[in-house]
Coordinates of C-alpha atoms in Angstrom, one line a residue:
Chain A
M272 CA 2.5 -14.9 16.4
T273 CA 4.1 -15.2 13.3
T274 CA 3.2 -19.2 12.9
T275 CA -0.8 -18.6 12.9
T276 CA 0.0 -15.8 10.3
Q277 CA -1.5 -16.9 7.2
A278 CA 1.6 -17.3 4.6
P279 CA 0.9 -15.1 2.1
P280 CA -0.5 -15.7 -2.1
G281 CA 2.0 -17.0 -4.3
S282 CA 5.2 -18.3 -1.6
G283 CA 5.5 -21.4 -3.1
R284 CA 8.8 -23.5 -3.8
P285 CA 10.9 -21.6 -6.3
G286 CA 11.1 -22.9 -9.9
G287 CA 12.7 -26.1 -10.2
A288 CA 14.7 -26.6 -6.8
T289 CA 14.3 -28.7 -3.7
P290 CA 13.1 -27.3 -0.8
R291 CA 16.0 -28.9 1.2
G292 CA 19.4 -29.1 0.5
G293 CA 20.8 -33.2 0.8
R294 CA 18.4 -35.9 2.9
R295 CA 19.4 -36.2 6.3
D296 CA 20.5 -40.0 5.6
R297 CA 22.7 -38.9 3.1
K298 CA 25.6 -37.0 3.9
P299 CA 25.6 -33.7 1.0
S300 CA 28.5 -33.8 -1.5
P301 CA 31.1 -31.5 -1.3
S302 CA 29.8 -29.3 -4.6
R303 CA 26.0 -29.5 -2.5
R304 CA 27.7 -27.9 0.4
R305 CA 29.4 -25.1 -1.7
E306 CA 26.3 -24.0 -3.2
A307 CA 24.9 -24.1 0.6
R308 CA 27.1 -22.1 1.4
F309 CA 26.8 -19.5 -0.9
A310 CA 23.5 -19.5 -0.9
Y311 CA 23.2 -18.1 2.6
L312 CA 25.8 -15.9 1.8
L313 CA 23.9 -14.0 -1.0
L314 CA 21.0 -14.1 1.4
L315 CA 23.1 -13.0 4.1
P316 CA 22.6 -9.0 4.0
A317 CA 18.2 -10.0 3.4
I318 CA 18.5 -11.9 6.7
L319 CA 20.5 -9.6 8.5
A320 CA 18.7 -6.5 7.3
T321 CA 15.6 -8.1 8.2
A322 CA 16.4 -9.8 11.7
V323 CA 17.7 -5.7 12.5
L324 CA 15.0 -3.8 11.7
V325 CA 12.0 -6.5 11.3
V326 CA 12.3 -9.0 13.9
L327 CA 13.8 -7.4 16.7
P328 CA 12.2 -4.1 16.9
V329 CA 8.9 -6.7 17.6
L330 CA 10.7 -8.4 20.7
W331 CA 11.8 -5.2 21.2
N332 CA 8.4 -3.3 21.4
V333 CA 7.7 -6.2 24.0
T334 CA 10.2 -4.9 26.4
I335 CA 9.3 -1.2 25.7
S336 CA 6.0 -1.8 26.4
L337 CA 6.3 -2.8 29.9
Q338 CA 8.5 -0.5 30.8
S339 CA 7.2 3.1 31.9
L340 CA 9.1 5.2 29.4
R341 CA 9.0 8.7 28.4
L342 CA 10.5 10.7 25.3
I343 CA 12.5 12.5 27.8
E344 CA 13.8 9.5 29.4
L345 CA 15.1 8.6 26.4
R346 CA 18.6 9.2 26.9
N347 CA 19.4 6.8 29.3
F348 CA 17.5 4.2 27.6
T349 CA 19.6 1.0 26.6
P350 CA 17.8 -2.0 24.9
F351 CA 18.8 -4.8 27.9
G352 CA 17.5 -1.5 30.4
F353 CA 14.5 -3.8 31.0
L354 CA 16.5 -6.3 32.4
Q355 CA 17.0 -3.8 35.2
A356 CA 13.8 -2.0 34.8
E357 CA 10.6 -2.7 37.1
L358 CA 8.2 -4.2 34.8
G359 CA 4.3 -4.7 34.3
F360 CA 1.1 -4.3 32.6
D361 CA 0.6 -0.5 33.5
N362 CA 0.9 0.6 30.2
F363 CA -1.7 -1.5 29.0
R364 CA -3.7 -0.8 31.6
L365 CA -3.4 2.9 30.7
V366 CA -4.3 2.6 26.9
T367 CA -6.9 -0.2 27.3
G368 CA -8.3 2.2 30.4
Q369 CA -9.2 5.5 27.9
R370 CA -12.6 5.8 28.0
E371 CA -12.8 6.2 24.4
F372 CA -10.8 2.3 23.9
W373 CA -13.7 0.2 22.9
S374 CA -14.9 2.3 20.5
T375 CA -11.6 2.9 19.2
V376 CA -11.0 -1.1 19.0
G377 CA -15.0 -0.5 17.5
R378 CA -14.0 1.4 14.1
T379 CA -10.8 0.3 13.4
V380 CA -13.0 -3.2 12.8
V381 CA -15.3 -1.5 11.0
Y382 CA -13.0 0.9 8.4
A383 CA -10.5 -1.8 7.9
L384 CA -14.1 -4.1 7.0
A385 CA -16.2 -1.6 5.0
G386 CA -12.9 -0.4 3.1
T387 CA -12.1 -4.1 1.7
V388 CA -15.2 -4.8 0.8
L389 CA -16.0 -1.6 -1.3
S390 CA -12.8 -1.5 -3.0
L391 CA -13.7 -5.7 -3.4
L392 CA -17.0 -4.6 -5.1
L393 CA -15.7 -1.4 -6.6
G394 CA -12.6 -3.4 -8.4
L395 CA -15.3 -6.7 -9.6
W396 CA -17.4 -4.2 -11.0
A397 CA -14.4 -2.3 -12.8
A398 CA -12.9 -6.1 -13.6
L399 CA -16.1 -6.9 -15.0
A400 CA -17.1 -3.7 -17.8
M401 CA -13.8 -3.8 -18.7
R402 CA -13.5 -7.4 -19.6
R403 CA -14.5 -7.4 -23.1
P404 CA -12.3 -5.6 -25.7
F405 CA -13.2 -1.8 -26.6
R406 CA -11.2 0.6 -28.4
G407 CA -9.3 2.7 -26.0
R408 CA -9.1 -0.1 -23.7
T409 CA -5.7 0.5 -23.0
A410 CA -6.1 3.8 -22.0
V411 CA -9.4 3.5 -19.6
K412 CA -7.2 0.7 -18.0
A413 CA -4.2 2.8 -17.3
L414 CA -6.8 5.8 -16.3
L415 CA -8.1 3.5 -13.6
L416 CA -5.1 2.2 -11.9
V417 CA -4.6 6.6 -11.6
P418 CA -6.1 6.5 -7.7
Y419 CA -3.8 3.3 -6.3
V420 CA -0.5 4.9 -8.1
L421 CA -1.1 8.8 -7.1
P422 CA 1.1 9.7 -4.2
V423 CA -1.1 9.3 -1.1
V424 CA -0.5 12.8 0.2
A425 CA -1.6 14.3 -3.2
A426 CA -4.2 12.2 -3.6
A427 CA -5.6 13.5 -0.1
F428 CA -5.0 17.0 -0.7
V429 CA -7.3 16.8 -4.2
W430 CA -10.3 15.6 -1.8
R431 CA -9.6 17.5 0.7
T432 CA -9.8 20.6 -1.6
M433 CA -13.2 19.1 -4.1
L434 CA -15.1 17.8 -0.5
S435 CA -14.1 21.3 1.5
P436 CA -16.7 23.5 2.8
Q437 CA -16.1 26.6 1.4
Y438 CA -14.1 26.4 -2.2
G439 CA -14.5 22.7 -3.1
I440 CA -16.1 21.8 -6.2
V441 CA -18.5 19.2 -4.7
N442 CA -20.0 21.7 -2.7
A443 CA -20.3 24.3 -5.4
W444 CA -21.6 21.6 -7.4
G445 CA -24.4 20.8 -4.3
Q446 CA -25.2 23.6 -3.8
D447 CA -26.0 25.0 -7.5
W448 CA -27.6 21.7 -8.7
F449 CA -29.3 20.2 -5.9
G450 CA -29.7 23.2 -3.3
W451 CA -27.6 21.2 -0.3
T452 CA -26.4 23.7 2.3
R453 CA -22.8 23.1 2.6
V454 CA -21.4 20.5 4.4
D455 CA -17.5 20.0 6.1
F456 CA -17.2 16.2 4.7
F457 CA -14.4 15.6 7.0
G458 CA -15.0 17.8 10.0
Q459 CA -18.6 17.1 11.0
Q460 CA -19.0 14.2 12.8
S461 CA -22.6 12.9 11.9
I462 CA -25.2 14.4 9.2
D463 CA -29.2 13.6 9.4
L464 CA -30.3 12.6 5.7
P465 CA -34.1 11.9 4.4
L466 CA -34.5 8.8 4.7
V467 CA -31.3 6.9 6.2
G468 CA -31.6 9.2 9.3
T469 CA -28.1 9.6 11.1
V470 CA -25.6 9.0 9.1
P471 CA -21.3 8.6 10.6
L472 CA -20.6 11.5 8.0
A473 CA -16.2 12.4 7.9
F474 CA -16.2 8.1 9.3
S475 CA -17.9 7.4 5.7
T476 CA -15.7 9.4 3.9
V477 CA -12.8 8.4 5.0
I478 CA -14.1 5.1 4.1
A479 CA -15.2 6.0 0.3
F480 CA -11.7 7.6 0.3
E481 CA -10.0 4.4 1.0
A482 CA -12.7 2.3 -1.0
W483 CA -11.7 4.5 -3.8
R484 CA -7.7 4.5 -3.4
Y485 CA -7.3 0.6 -3.0
F486 CA -10.4 -0.3 -5.6
P487 CA -7.3 -0.2 -8.7
F488 CA -5.7 -3.1 -6.8
A489 CA -8.4 -5.5 -6.7
F490 CA -9.1 -4.1 -9.9
I491 CA -5.8 -5.6 -11.8
F492 CA -5.9 -8.6 -10.1
I493 CA -9.2 -9.8 -10.5
Y494 CA -9.0 -8.2 -13.9
A495 CA -5.8 -10.4 -15.1
R496 CA -7.6 -13.9 -13.4
L497 CA -11.0 -13.2 -15.7
Q498 CA -8.8 -13.5 -18.8
A499 CA -7.6 -16.8 -17.5
V500 CA -11.1 -18.4 -17.4
P501 CA -11.7 -20.9 -20.2
K502 CA -13.4 -19.1 -23.0
H503 CA -14.9 -22.7 -23.9
L504 CA -17.0 -22.7 -20.2
Y505 CA -19.4 -19.9 -21.4
E506 CA -19.6 -21.6 -24.5
A507 CA -20.5 -24.3 -23.6
A508 CA -22.6 -22.4 -20.9
T509 CA -24.3 -20.6 -23.8
I510 CA -25.2 -24.0 -25.9
D511 CA -27.0 -25.3 -22.0
G512 CA -28.9 -21.8 -22.2
A513 CA -27.5 -19.6 -19.3
T514 CA -27.9 -15.9 -19.7
I515 CA -25.5 -13.6 -18.7
S516 CA -26.0 -13.3 -15.0
Q517 CA -26.1 -17.3 -14.3
Q518 CA -23.1 -17.2 -16.5
F519 CA -21.5 -15.4 -14.1
R520 CA -23.4 -16.9 -11.0
H521 CA -21.8 -20.5 -12.3
V522 CA -18.7 -19.7 -14.0
T523 CA -17.3 -16.4 -14.0
F524 CA -17.9 -15.9 -9.4
P525 CA -16.7 -19.6 -8.7
A526 CA -13.1 -19.1 -11.2
L527 CA -13.0 -15.4 -8.7
R528 CA -13.5 -17.2 -5.1
G529 CA -9.8 -17.5 -4.8
V530 CA -8.2 -14.2 -5.8
L531 CA -11.5 -12.8 -3.9
A532 CA -10.3 -14.4 -1.1
V533 CA -6.3 -13.3 -0.6
L534 CA -7.2 -10.0 -1.7
F535 CA -9.8 -9.7 1.2
L536 CA -7.4 -11.0 3.8
L537 CA -4.5 -9.2 2.0
R538 CA -7.3 -5.5 1.9
F539 CA -8.0 -6.1 5.1
I540 CA -4.9 -6.1 6.9
W541 CA -3.6 -3.3 4.9
N542 CA -6.8 -1.6 6.1
F543 CA -6.6 -2.8 9.3
N544 CA -2.8 -1.1 10.2
D545 CA -3.8 2.4 7.9
F546 CA -2.2 5.0 9.7
T547 CA -1.4 7.6 6.6
N548 CA -5.2 7.8 4.9
I549 CA -6.6 9.3 8.4
Y550 CA -4.0 10.5 9.1
L551 CA -4.0 12.8 5.9
L552 CA -7.8 13.3 5.7
T553 CA -8.9 14.2 9.1
G554 CA -6.1 13.4 11.7
G555 CA -8.0 11.8 13.1
G556 CA -10.9 13.9 14.7
A557 CA -14.0 13.9 13.5
G558 CA -14.7 10.3 14.9
T559 CA -12.4 8.7 12.6
R560 CA -9.5 7.9 14.6
V561 CA -8.6 4.3 14.5
I562 CA -6.2 2.1 16.6
S563 CA -3.4 3.6 14.8
I564 CA -3.7 7.2 15.5
E565 CA -4.5 6.7 18.9
I566 CA -0.3 4.9 18.9
Y567 CA 0.9 8.0 17.4
E568 CA -0.8 10.6 19.5
W569 CA 0.7 8.4 22.4
L570 CA 3.9 8.5 21.1
I571 CA 4.2 11.7 19.8
G572 CA 1.5 13.8 21.2
R573 CA 2.0 12.4 24.9
S574 CA 5.6 11.1 24.3
N575 CA 4.7 7.8 25.8
P576 CA 6.8 5.6 24.3
G577 CA 5.7 2.9 26.4
A578 CA 1.7 3.2 26.1
A579 CA 2.2 3.3 22.2
A580 CA 4.2 0.2 21.9
A581 CA 1.7 -1.0 24.4
L582 CA -1.2 -0.4 21.7
S583 CA 0.6 -1.5 18.8
L584 CA 0.4 -5.0 20.8
I585 CA -2.8 -4.4 20.9
L586 CA -3.9 -3.7 17.5
A587 CA -1.6 -6.8 16.3
A588 CA -3.3 -8.8 18.8
V589 CA -6.9 -7.6 17.2
M590 CA -5.9 -8.3 13.6
L591 CA -4.9 -11.7 15.2
V592 CA -8.4 -12.5 16.5
V593 CA -10.4 -11.2 13.7
L594 CA -8.0 -12.9 11.1
T595 CA -8.4 -16.3 12.8
V596 CA -12.2 -16.4 13.1
Y597 CA -12.1 -15.1 9.1
V598 CA -9.8 -18.3 8.3
R599 CA -11.6 -20.4 10.8
W600 CA -14.7 -19.7 8.5
Q601 CA -13.5 -20.1 5.4
A602 CA -12.0 -23.5 6.4
R603 CA -15.3 -24.3 6.9
R604 CA -16.7 -23.2 4.2
D605 CA -14.5 -24.4 2.5
Q606 CA -15.5 -28.0 4.0
T607 CA -19.2 -27.9 3.2
Chain B
M185 CA -39.3 -9.3 -23.6
S186 CA -37.2 -13.0 -23.0
R187 CA -35.3 -13.5 -19.6
H188 CA -32.1 -13.8 -22.4
A189 CA -32.8 -10.8 -24.1
F190 CA -33.5 -8.4 -21.3
E191 CA -30.2 -9.3 -19.7
E192 CA -28.5 -9.1 -23.1
R193 CA -29.7 -5.2 -23.1
F194 CA -29.5 -4.7 -19.7
F195 CA -25.7 -5.3 -19.4
R196 CA -24.5 -3.6 -23.2
I197 CA -26.1 -0.9 -21.8
A198 CA -24.8 -1.4 -18.1
R199 CA -21.4 -1.9 -19.7
W200 CA -20.9 1.2 -20.9
V201 CA -22.4 3.5 -18.3
S202 CA -20.1 1.6 -15.8
I203 CA -17.1 2.4 -18.0
V204 CA -18.3 6.0 -17.8
F205 CA -18.6 6.0 -14.7
F206 CA -15.2 4.6 -13.3
V207 CA -13.6 7.5 -15.6
C208 CA -15.1 9.5 -14.3
L209 CA -14.3 8.4 -10.7
T210 CA -10.7 8.1 -11.5
G211 CA -10.5 11.7 -14.0
F212 CA -12.4 13.7 -12.1
P213 CA -9.8 14.3 -9.3
L214 CA -6.9 14.7 -11.8
L215 CA -8.9 16.9 -13.9
V216 CA -9.4 18.5 -10.4
M217 CA -5.8 18.8 -9.7
L218 CA -4.6 19.7 -12.6
G219 CA -7.5 22.4 -13.1
L220 CA -6.4 24.1 -10.7
S221 CA -2.5 23.9 -10.3
F222 CA -3.1 26.7 -13.1
R223 CA -5.4 28.7 -11.2
P224 CA -4.8 31.9 -8.9
V225 CA -6.5 31.5 -5.4
S226 CA -8.2 33.8 -5.7
S227 CA -10.1 32.9 -8.8
L228 CA -10.8 29.8 -6.6
L229 CA -12.5 31.9 -3.9
N230 CA -14.5 33.6 -6.6
E231 CA -15.4 30.7 -8.5
P232 CA -15.4 27.6 -7.1
G233 CA -17.1 25.8 -8.8
R234 CA -15.3 26.2 -11.8
L235 CA -13.6 22.5 -13.1
L236 CA -11.0 24.3 -16.0
P237 CA -9.3 27.4 -15.8
R238 CA -10.6 30.1 -18.4
L239 CA -7.2 30.6 -20.7
S240 CA -7.4 34.2 -19.8
E241 CA -6.2 33.1 -15.7
I242 CA -4.2 30.3 -16.6
D243 CA -1.2 31.7 -14.2
L244 CA 1.8 29.3 -13.7
G245 CA 2.3 31.5 -10.8
G246 CA 1.5 28.3 -8.6
Y247 CA 4.3 26.4 -10.0
T248 CA 7.2 29.4 -9.2
R249 CA 6.1 29.8 -6.2
I250 CA 6.1 26.5 -4.9
L251 CA 9.6 25.2 -6.4
S252 CA 11.9 28.2 -5.6
G253 CA 13.7 28.8 -2.3
R254 CA 12.1 30.4 0.5
E255 CA 15.0 32.9 0.1
D256 CA 13.0 34.1 -2.7
G257 CA 9.5 34.0 -1.4
G258 CA 8.8 30.5 -2.4
F259 CA 8.0 27.2 -0.5
G260 CA 11.6 25.3 -1.3
F261 CA 10.3 22.3 -3.2
A262 CA 13.2 22.3 -5.5
G263 CA 14.6 20.9 -2.0
F264 CA 11.6 18.2 -0.7
I265 CA 12.2 16.9 -4.7
G266 CA 16.2 16.8 -4.4
N267 CA 15.9 15.0 -0.7
S268 CA 13.4 12.8 -2.0
A269 CA 14.6 11.5 -5.0
Y270 CA 17.8 11.0 -3.2
I271 CA 16.4 9.0 -0.3
A272 CA 14.7 7.1 -2.7
G273 CA 17.5 6.7 -5.4
V274 CA 20.2 4.7 -2.6
T275 CA 17.1 2.9 -1.2
A276 CA 16.6 1.8 -5.2
V277 CA 20.0 1.1 -5.2
L278 CA 20.1 -1.2 -2.1
S279 CA 17.0 -2.8 -2.3
L280 CA 17.8 -3.7 -5.7
T281 CA 21.7 -4.8 -5.3
F282 CA 20.7 -6.9 -2.3
G283 CA 17.4 -8.5 -3.8
I284 CA 19.3 -9.6 -6.7
F285 CA 21.7 -11.5 -4.7
A286 CA 18.5 -13.1 -2.1
A287 CA 16.4 -14.1 -5.1
Y288 CA 19.2 -15.6 -7.0
A289 CA 19.4 -17.7 -3.8
A290 CA 16.4 -18.3 -3.5
A291 CA 15.4 -18.9 -7.0
R292 CA 17.9 -21.5 -8.0
L293 CA 19.8 -22.8 -5.1
R294 CA 19.1 -25.7 -3.2
Y295 CA 19.8 -24.8 0.9
R296 CA 18.5 -26.2 4.1
G297 CA 16.0 -23.4 5.3
A298 CA 14.9 -22.9 1.6
S299 CA 11.1 -23.7 1.9
F300 CA 11.1 -21.9 5.0
V301 CA 12.4 -18.3 3.6
N302 CA 10.1 -18.5 0.7
A303 CA 7.5 -19.0 2.7
S304 CA 8.0 -15.5 4.9
I305 CA 9.5 -13.8 2.2
L306 CA 6.0 -11.7 2.3
M307 CA 5.5 -12.2 5.7
V308 CA 6.6 -8.1 6.9
Y309 CA 4.2 -7.1 5.1
L310 CA 1.4 -8.3 7.3
F311 CA 2.7 -6.6 10.5
P312 CA 0.9 -3.1 11.4
P313 CA 3.9 -0.7 10.1
L314 CA 4.0 0.8 14.1
V315 CA 5.0 -2.3 15.9
F316 CA 8.2 -1.4 14.1
A317 CA 7.4 2.4 13.6
V318 CA 7.2 2.9 17.9
P319 CA 10.8 1.0 18.5
L320 CA 13.1 2.1 15.9
F321 CA 11.5 5.6 16.8
V322 CA 13.1 4.9 20.5
M323 CA 16.1 3.4 18.7
F324 CA 16.8 6.5 16.5
T325 CA 15.9 8.8 19.2
R326 CA 18.7 7.6 21.0
L327 CA 21.2 7.1 18.9
G328 CA 20.5 10.9 18.1
M329 CA 19.5 9.9 14.3
R330 CA 16.6 12.4 14.0
P331 CA 15.9 14.2 11.8
S332 CA 18.8 12.1 9.6
F333 CA 18.2 10.4 6.1
T334 CA 20.3 7.3 6.9
A335 CA 17.6 6.3 9.5
V336 CA 14.9 7.2 6.9
I337 CA 16.4 4.8 4.1
I338 CA 17.4 2.1 6.3
I339 CA 13.9 1.3 6.7
Y340 CA 12.9 2.2 3.7
F341 CA 15.4 -0.5 2.5
A342 CA 14.0 -2.9 5.0
Y343 CA 10.8 -2.3 3.9
T344 CA 11.2 -2.5 0.4
L345 CA 13.5 -5.6 0.4
P346 CA 11.2 -8.4 0.7
L347 CA 9.3 -6.7 -2.3
A348 CA 12.3 -6.6 -4.4
L349 CA 12.9 -10.3 -3.4
Y350 CA 10.2 -11.9 -4.0
M351 CA 9.4 -10.1 -8.1
L352 CA 12.8 -11.1 -8.6
R353 CA 12.8 -14.2 -7.5
N354 CA 9.7 -15.0 -9.7
Y355 CA 11.8 -13.7 -12.9
F356 CA 15.0 -14.8 -12.2
S357 CA 13.0 -18.9 -12.1
S358 CA 11.4 -18.4 -15.4
V359 CA 15.5 -18.1 -16.8
P360 CA 16.2 -21.0 -19.2
V361 CA 18.4 -22.6 -16.5
D362 CA 20.5 -24.1 -19.7
I363 CA 22.0 -20.9 -20.4
E364 CA 22.9 -20.2 -16.8
E365 CA 24.6 -24.0 -17.0
A366 CA 26.3 -23.1 -20.2
A367 CA 28.2 -20.2 -18.4
R368 CA 29.3 -22.1 -16.1
I369 CA 30.7 -24.8 -18.1
D370 CA 32.8 -21.8 -20.2
G371 CA 34.3 -21.2 -16.8
A372 CA 32.0 -18.5 -15.2
S373 CA 32.1 -18.5 -11.4
R374 CA 28.6 -18.1 -9.8
L375 CA 28.7 -14.5 -9.0
G376 CA 30.0 -14.1 -12.7
V377 CA 26.9 -16.1 -13.7
I378 CA 24.5 -13.2 -11.9
R379 CA 26.4 -10.5 -13.6
H380 CA 26.9 -11.9 -17.3
V381 CA 23.7 -14.0 -17.7
I382 CA 21.4 -13.1 -14.8
V383 CA 21.3 -9.9 -14.4
P384 CA 21.7 -9.1 -18.7
L385 CA 19.1 -11.3 -19.3
S386 CA 16.3 -9.7 -16.5
A387 CA 17.0 -6.3 -17.1
P388 CA 13.8 -5.6 -17.8
A389 CA 12.5 -7.0 -14.5
I390 CA 14.8 -4.9 -12.9
A391 CA 14.0 -1.7 -13.9
T392 CA 10.7 -2.2 -13.4
V393 CA 11.8 -3.5 -9.6
G394 CA 13.7 -0.5 -9.0
I395 CA 11.0 1.4 -10.5
Y396 CA 8.3 0.3 -8.2
V397 CA 11.3 0.5 -4.8
F398 CA 11.3 4.2 -6.1
M399 CA 8.4 4.7 -6.1
S400 CA 7.2 4.0 -2.7
A401 CA 9.5 5.6 -1.2
W402 CA 8.5 8.5 -3.1
D403 CA 5.2 8.4 -1.9
E404 CA 5.7 7.0 1.9
F405 CA 5.0 9.2 4.9
L406 CA 4.2 7.5 8.4
F407 CA 8.4 7.5 9.1
A408 CA 9.0 10.7 7.0
L409 CA 6.4 12.3 10.3
L410 CA 8.3 9.8 12.2
F411 CA 12.5 11.2 11.5
L412 CA 11.9 14.1 9.3
V413 CA 9.5 16.5 10.6
E414 CA 11.2 18.5 13.1
D415 CA 14.0 19.5 10.3
R416 CA 11.9 21.6 7.1
D417 CA 15.0 21.3 5.1
S418 CA 14.9 17.2 6.0
W419 CA 11.1 17.7 4.7
T420 CA 10.7 15.0 1.8
V421 CA 8.0 15.7 -1.2
A422 CA 5.2 13.6 1.2
L423 CA 6.3 15.9 4.5
G424 CA 6.5 19.3 2.4
I425 CA 2.7 19.0 0.9
N426 CA 1.2 17.4 4.0
Q427 CA 3.7 20.1 6.1
L428 CA 2.8 23.1 3.7
E429 CA -0.8 22.7 4.2
A430 CA -1.5 22.0 8.0
N431 CA 1.3 24.4 9.6
V432 CA 2.5 26.9 6.7
G433 CA -0.9 28.2 5.7
T434 CA 0.0 27.9 1.6
P435 CA -2.5 28.5 -1.0
T436 CA -4.2 25.5 -1.8
T437 CA -3.6 26.6 -5.7
V438 CA -0.3 26.7 -4.9
L439 CA -0.1 23.0 -3.2
M440 CA -2.0 21.4 -6.1
A441 CA 0.9 22.4 -8.4
G442 CA 3.1 20.9 -6.0
C443 CA 1.0 17.9 -6.0
V444 CA 1.3 17.8 -9.9
V445 CA 5.1 17.9 -9.9
I446 CA 5.7 15.0 -7.5
T447 CA 3.0 13.1 -9.5
I448 CA 4.6 13.7 -12.4
P449 CA 7.6 11.1 -12.0
V450 CA 5.3 8.9 -10.8
V451 CA 3.1 8.4 -13.6
V452 CA 6.0 8.6 -16.6
A453 CA 7.7 5.6 -13.9
F454 CA 4.5 3.7 -13.7
S455 CA 3.9 4.0 -17.6
L456 CA 7.5 3.3 -18.3
A457 CA 7.2 -0.1 -15.9
Q458 CA 2.9 -0.5 -16.1
R459 CA 2.8 -4.1 -18.6
F460 CA 5.5 -5.5 -16.7
L461 CA 4.2 -4.5 -12.6
T462 CA 0.9 -5.7 -13.3
E463 CA 2.2 -9.4 -15.6
G464 CA 4.8 -9.7 -12.0
L465 CA 2.3 -9.1 -10.0
T466 CA -0.6 -10.7 -10.9
S467 CA 1.0 -13.7 -12.5
G468 CA 1.4 -15.9 -9.1
S469 CA -2.5 -15.7 -8.6
V470 CA -3.4 -16.7 -12.2
K471 CA -2.4 -19.9 -12.2
D472 CA -5.0 -22.1 -10.0

């Protein structure tokens, strides 16, 4: 699984150091060997922590998913118990056989995709608006980062309060100014809007929260990239008579393509895996249940770690499929 | 009007409209939070459409109630703050210590497997946290470490270390090698170089990474929920806000005061670290 995942951005070689110590055809000098030994010593705790708490659990997850395991049986559980246990795909059959299974998978993909695209668009828009200096730009820039740095519990609670049907300020203003009837944004599955038709209300609100919370992340990166576009390109474009929108299309956007692609990938992965935002906003109710919530339900609500492990592997697999499609598509587009 | 003139005018206006829009988008929820935290809950129920409190009704009761202990009729948030500070503090110290060692090796030393280590540092963040969460939950339950701060600290440490390593490595690479070589010629050991050259020269970066790790642990919710929820005395601030809302029936305005309280350290820390943090995170992406 690790081999097919994209390497994260900026994980290039360290400055100055050659990628590999000593070539095979030449015997490394004693000082070189001492250096390597010291390096391993320094890296050891980090490697150990990663191995025990990241690599091992992933492997272990596979064995758990193949066993029938209830929370009450955990007392007799051992890491190598699976060697004697009866293994099978019952857990996979159980979780995929749920009536809502495929709609949950679809919802997870839509949630990740919509949240990612919206947060990237908002971030791009903000970065373009803030690009040229104005009085107070530093302060506004700091303010724009607020949704991202605000503790998630606080952000979710403020949104729940603002949008509450009983005492939410949004409903109060909507009622006073536009005469709408109070809406339960996080509790109502769908709403009929004039012109638009039926809209999944709670699900859309959760996506809006996600876009709001993560647009600063896109904003920081796009803003930094914008500052690095050489000025003379714009000067040349102006001399050629390009309008502002033409400059965006032919100068700015091509410069941003790389950073946008990386941001899309990262945000998609993280949104796809998201548990906390939805759990805090709706608890997975009113048509917002995504795979992560379902995993938590199996683990805690139904005390069935085996099924939870199976579903978490399905989550990783679905993500991998979507990412492969995306990477292939990107590669093909870069070729043409 | 020519297209040129039209666009000039359109985007000049659009730019200001956009800036105002974004200021409202980010500032409004903040105002709601602050405004509500100073109002008694009866005022919220009577006037839900009021953004800022009337001067006459400003009330610090929310803050005293949320912070004071349960025996004094409060909600015991001071205790949660202590728990979170302890967990996040220990995590930051661990992550920094081992992050500095590993980052030095990754930035400076030559060894077999370096390219693999460098390429896989951030790989951790691509996995769904729930893929680790299930087996870790099983393991720590089996070990009887639930609820326990140790389990949570170990998990936070493993989860923040790669980013600390990555950011520190980028910074260490920018420290001139000459200074290090001079120290080596003067007889400093490699560990001595880390302690007396690298660490002092990178102090701002180290502080920033420390703050970042502290904030992530302060803010974390999923693992806190899995490992600490059973014991009210072990709740972290994040868990506290959620559980007090969901299960304890706490007045909204009192909880808002709690939200303000847990936001303050984050805002302070972030404004201290902002410059380096945004540059440190984005520097790799700007170069083509």
